[in-house]
XYZ file of C-alpha atoms in Angstrom:
370
model
C 0.000 0.000 0.000
C 1.184 3.483 -0.828
C -0.984 6.560 -0.360
C -0.626 10.333 -0.215
C -3.011 12.333 1.944
C -3.246 15.801 3.467
C -1.915 15.770 7.021
C -4.940 17.676 8.389
C -7.399 15.283 6.743
C -5.495 12.272 8.061
C -5.430 13.738 11.569
C -9.184 14.334 11.505
C -9.888 10.787 10.371
C -7.618 9.126 12.922
C -9.071 11.248 15.739
C -12.660 10.328 14.838
C -11.952 6.622 14.431
C -9.631 6.495 17.432
C -12.157 7.863 19.927
C -13.567 4.418 20.698
C -10.218 2.780 21.455
C -9.504 2.161 25.143
C -6.142 1.312 26.745
C -7.657 -1.793 28.358
C -8.001 -3.779 25.134
C -7.118 -7.441 25.708
C -6.402 -8.072 22.024
C -3.507 -5.997 20.590
C -5.270 -5.735 17.228
C -8.092 -3.741 18.862
C -5.595 -0.967 19.599
C -4.896 -0.655 15.873
C -6.624 1.226 13.098
C -7.252 -0.563 9.813
C -6.246 1.273 6.620
C -7.885 -0.034 3.428
C -7.663 1.566 0.000
C -10.579 1.989 -2.373
C -10.800 4.031 -5.570
C -9.251 7.429 -4.716
C -10.202 6.866 -1.080
C -8.720 5.433 2.092
C -11.041 3.839 4.653
C -10.058 3.943 8.334
C -11.747 1.467 10.692
C -11.577 0.818 14.446
C -13.584 -1.392 16.798
C -13.763 -2.480 20.428
C -16.105 -5.358 19.452
C -19.101 -3.410 20.800
C -18.722 -0.331 18.595
C -17.162 0.037 15.170
C -16.353 3.221 13.253
C -15.377 3.519 9.598
C -14.500 6.846 7.997
C -13.600 7.344 4.331
C -11.126 10.068 3.332
C -9.947 11.487 0.018
C -6.429 10.327 -0.830
C -4.128 9.663 -3.765
C -3.822 5.889 -4.074
C -0.419 5.107 -5.577
C -0.544 1.404 -4.702
C -3.657 -0.303 -3.250
C -3.442 -2.387 -0.104
C -4.311 -2.654 3.580
C -2.537 -2.618 6.953
C -3.349 -2.003 10.620
C -1.345 0.609 12.540
C -1.175 1.304 16.322
C -3.695 4.113 16.716
C -2.296 6.093 19.645
C 1.251 6.041 18.322
C 0.059 7.073 14.870
C -2.055 9.889 16.288
C 0.856 11.244 18.341
C 3.059 11.212 15.242
C 0.539 12.961 12.982
C 0.041 15.754 15.530
C 3.761 16.553 15.428
C 4.121 16.461 11.637
C 4.349 19.754 9.713
C 1.521 20.781 7.410
C 1.494 19.283 3.951
C 0.946 15.976 2.177
C 1.921 12.850 4.100
C 2.915 9.618 2.393
C 2.226 6.227 3.977
C 3.960 3.187 2.497
C 3.835 -0.425 3.653
C 6.990 -2.560 3.581
C 7.724 -6.191 4.346
C 6.865 -7.627 7.769
C 4.013 -5.129 8.281
C 6.305 -2.110 8.446
C 4.709 1.275 7.667
C 6.765 4.285 6.566
C 5.257 7.711 7.295
C 6.933 10.584 5.444
C 6.316 14.301 5.203
C 8.992 16.642 3.826
C 12.267 15.698 5.545
C 10.539 13.865 8.399
C 10.204 10.080 8.402
C 8.768 7.609 10.911
C 8.653 3.838 10.704
C 6.031 1.886 12.672
C 5.373 -1.822 13.118
C 1.805 -2.745 12.259
C -0.241 -5.938 12.149
C -1.722 -7.690 9.095
C -5.285 -6.816 8.102
C -6.284 -10.496 8.418
C -6.106 -10.214 12.222
C -8.581 -7.328 12.308
C -12.165 -8.339 13.252
C -14.583 -8.251 10.337
C -17.397 -5.782 10.937
C -21.007 -6.511 9.942
C -22.112 -5.219 6.551
C -25.230 -3.384 5.434
C -27.107 -5.786 3.176
C -30.763 -5.767 2.140
C -31.886 -3.781 5.184
C -34.465 -1.018 5.453
C -32.759 2.400 5.478
C -34.419 5.193 7.472
C -33.257 8.790 7.054
C -33.435 11.229 9.968
C -32.590 14.914 10.189
C -29.236 15.260 11.962
C -30.100 18.421 13.887
C -33.386 16.964 15.138
C -31.755 13.716 16.258
C -28.855 15.546 17.895
C -31.188 17.752 19.954
C -33.253 14.737 21.039
C -30.110 12.848 22.061
C -28.782 15.732 24.152
C -32.148 16.174 25.881
C -32.371 12.516 26.925
C -28.965 10.799 27.082
C -27.802 12.578 30.262
C -30.446 10.636 32.234
C -28.997 7.223 31.286
C -27.827 5.107 34.236
C -24.118 4.387 34.725
C -24.617 1.722 37.390
C -23.365 -1.606 36.056
C -25.977 -3.506 38.057
C -28.745 -1.877 35.987
C -27.517 -3.045 32.610
C -30.744 -2.480 30.701
C -30.726 1.178 31.847
C -27.137 1.699 30.640
C -28.485 2.663 27.237
C -30.983 4.918 25.529
C -34.278 3.490 24.331
C -35.026 4.348 20.695
C -38.515 3.661 19.409
C -39.914 4.258 15.941
C -43.632 3.800 15.411
C -44.484 3.365 11.744
C -47.080 5.729 10.300
C -50.466 4.307 9.400
C -51.777 4.665 5.827
C -49.213 7.213 4.743
C -49.258 9.147 8.023
C -46.161 10.423 9.794
C -44.017 8.070 11.829
C -43.031 8.854 15.421
C -39.504 8.635 16.828
C -39.035 8.549 20.597
C -35.935 8.511 22.809
C -36.056 7.665 26.523
C -33.294 7.633 29.131
C -33.627 6.902 32.850
C -31.536 5.946 35.856
C -34.501 5.289 38.135
C -34.254 8.690 39.823
C -35.112 10.756 36.762
C -36.467 10.117 33.295
C -36.133 12.119 30.080
C -38.279 11.379 27.027
C -38.358 13.220 23.695
C -40.745 12.514 20.833
C -41.024 13.867 17.275
C -43.280 13.216 14.311
C -41.208 12.597 11.193
C -41.753 11.895 7.508
C -40.312 8.419 7.636
C -41.334 5.452 5.518
C -40.847 2.803 8.192
C -42.446 -0.522 7.273
C -42.704 -1.715 10.869
C -42.263 -0.550 14.454
C -38.714 -0.537 15.821
C -37.576 -0.737 19.440
C -33.967 -0.980 20.630
C -31.646 -0.001 23.495
C -28.407 1.660 22.348
C -25.424 1.636 24.781
C -24.405 4.991 26.242
C -20.890 4.849 24.770
C -22.353 4.458 21.290
C -24.717 7.369 21.926
C -21.743 9.527 22.935
C -19.932 8.725 19.695
C -23.055 9.413 17.674
C -23.560 12.823 19.302
C -19.901 13.658 18.789
C -20.157 13.051 15.048
C -23.579 14.484 14.194
C -22.836 17.782 12.466
C -26.277 19.344 12.701
C -27.048 19.570 8.978
C -27.997 16.933 6.445
C -29.391 13.495 7.213
C -28.226 10.417 9.072
C -29.218 7.004 7.747
C -30.320 4.446 10.325
C -30.302 0.719 9.626
C -31.262 -1.961 12.160
C -29.489 -5.295 11.829
C -29.352 -8.473 13.892
C -28.718 -7.128 17.417
C -26.929 -4.154 15.837
C -27.694 -0.679 14.595
C -25.885 1.253 11.866
C -25.703 5.045 11.619
C -24.320 6.442 8.370
C -23.627 10.155 7.969
C -21.463 12.077 5.534
C -18.368 9.896 5.055
C -18.563 7.747 8.169
C -20.445 4.734 9.522
C -20.976 3.924 13.215
C -21.973 0.360 14.111
C -23.144 -0.527 17.611
C -24.257 -3.645 19.404
C -27.619 -3.307 21.117
C -28.388 -3.972 24.769
C -30.521 -7.072 25.214
C -33.380 -6.980 27.685
C -36.691 -5.254 28.322
C -36.707 -1.520 28.985
C -39.075 -0.538 31.834
C -42.569 0.654 30.902
C -41.821 4.361 31.170
C -45.426 5.372 30.435
C -46.382 4.206 33.932
C -44.261 6.919 35.564
C -45.230 9.843 33.315
C -48.012 11.688 35.188
C -50.817 13.594 33.524
C -50.343 17.353 33.228
C -50.672 19.316 36.460
C -52.346 22.716 36.773
C -49.921 23.461 39.609
C -46.861 24.821 37.836
C -44.441 27.728 37.744
C -42.740 29.422 34.797
C -38.996 29.921 35.298
C -36.314 31.820 33.408
C -33.657 29.318 32.408
C -30.538 31.430 32.984
C -31.762 32.860 36.307
C -32.672 29.399 37.591
C -29.293 27.962 36.534
C -27.423 30.664 38.463
C -29.508 30.098 41.599
C -28.966 26.330 41.465
C -25.232 26.725 40.930
C -25.038 28.910 44.023
C -27.068 26.428 46.071
C -24.861 23.624 44.787
C -21.821 25.238 46.415
C -23.036 23.956 49.785
C -24.000 20.425 48.755
C -21.905 17.375 49.631
C -22.182 13.702 48.613
C -24.047 13.064 51.885
C -26.240 16.190 51.704
C -27.353 16.700 48.103
C -30.967 17.804 48.507
C -31.805 21.485 47.977
C -35.052 22.875 49.421
C -37.663 24.405 47.107
C -40.406 26.444 48.824
C -43.187 27.519 46.476
C -45.267 30.507 47.606
C -47.918 32.616 45.866
C -45.439 35.133 44.502
C -42.010 33.558 44.835
C -39.880 30.427 44.793
C -37.353 30.211 47.623
C -34.350 27.987 46.957
C -32.259 27.197 50.025
C -29.586 24.839 51.290
C -28.403 24.127 54.822
C -25.475 21.764 55.316
C -24.185 20.723 58.766
C -20.711 22.056 59.601
C -20.595 24.054 56.327
C -23.260 26.763 56.197
C -26.486 27.998 54.660
C -27.766 29.566 51.429
C -31.093 31.133 50.430
C -32.305 33.009 47.347
C -35.742 34.124 46.187
C -37.055 34.034 42.621
C -40.147 36.220 42.003
C -42.930 34.466 40.074
C -46.664 34.116 39.602
C -48.168 31.014 41.169
C -51.791 30.161 41.900
C -51.451 26.661 43.368
C -51.065 25.493 46.933
C -47.875 26.299 48.821
C -45.343 23.489 48.746
C -41.997 22.463 50.256
C -40.013 19.844 48.333
C -36.392 18.731 47.918
C -34.484 18.055 44.682
C -30.956 17.257 43.584
C -29.922 20.489 41.780
C -27.632 18.620 39.396
C -30.628 16.859 37.883
C -31.976 20.235 36.761
C -28.592 21.603 35.684
C -27.852 18.636 33.429
C -31.166 19.025 31.637
C -30.991 22.812 31.301
C -27.490 22.651 29.825
C -29.100 21.470 26.584
C -32.397 23.380 26.842
C -32.719 25.698 23.828
C -35.638 27.815 25.075
C -35.299 30.864 27.337
C -37.775 29.575 29.911
C -39.537 26.405 31.025
C -42.459 25.342 33.186
C -42.006 23.150 36.258
C -45.038 21.176 37.394
C -45.668 20.091 40.986
C -48.056 17.577 42.538
C -47.039 17.248 46.191
C -43.877 16.839 48.284
C -43.784 13.076 47.742
C -44.263 13.076 43.963
C -41.886 13.983 41.122
C -41.388 17.404 39.622
C -42.057 17.509 35.880
C -40.676 19.697 33.103
C -42.915 19.486 30.061
C -42.659 21.200 26.679
C -44.527 19.943 23.629
C -43.497 16.317 23.173
C -40.648 16.496 25.721
C -41.036 15.449 29.336
C -38.463 15.318 32.130
C -39.356 13.730 35.470
C -37.300 14.227 38.649
C -37.914 12.237 41.800
C -37.907 14.372 44.971
C -35.310 13.913 47.710
C -35.870 13.818 51.434
C -34.753 17.135 52.887
C -31.769 16.735 55.151
C -30.220 14.152 52.841
């Protein structure tokens, strides 16, 4: 193999493909990136056996071929190369020469035959989704995914697609929960899905997908046997799916409450950040006191101190005292695009609910003093 490629383009490709590689790989080949030539293109592929990424780059193909190269070492080298056109040439015994101007490196690779073969897209239904829409839905739900290994089925994001009836619009829904909060986003889309789809995508795969969605254009989704494929621009992301039954989230979504307050997003974020300064791992709950004309947010932590701040508002419901983990609000609001939001209350023992159109976010209350 002998190729010539712009150093900046090569760096971009290796960085994207190399994101999924971890230092704990048991098999040495999983620390390598596979280079394969096609017509005027070079395809870079990595995998950890749960996720696979392939990205295709423009290149001058002098001699076709394939080789795997240690990803981290290659990335470190490319970063230090000057700007210009790099040349990669394979030699005997899996040696790879990397040249740019007067600089030359020689790395020891592994043969392509040792690299795991990734599944291929064959005769599957292709569904096209708007990248910006999917990206917003992912950011509004994925933060609620559980990271506790004992709750494996909650370690991923539920993706549902309900096929439209008789030419009607399909519905896509994403749901994430860790048992203490739940985020669900739903959109109607012009999608020609032949049947309903339901799958749980691992959090790591969701992270990679969000990292690579650009915000414009479409992303093609294909569901395989216990796998899902996302194809966008010049890259493909393949992920294993989590096996198991996702909890029936509809049971925990309450009907709309007439008891709610309208809050300015930026003002509320600042108040919560100040209250958060006095929280500790043992004392995370912040007190919310809802009165007719104000919301009082306060925090009292033994041996540390106290905080209190009032937010003026209009409220016609019954007065209420309830505790919440402020981080559960902050994580949601970080990706909230609107200037304000409504927070619904029921009573001190029931969840608080943020609702906007087809988005709902449910937060379980905390016992004050905890």
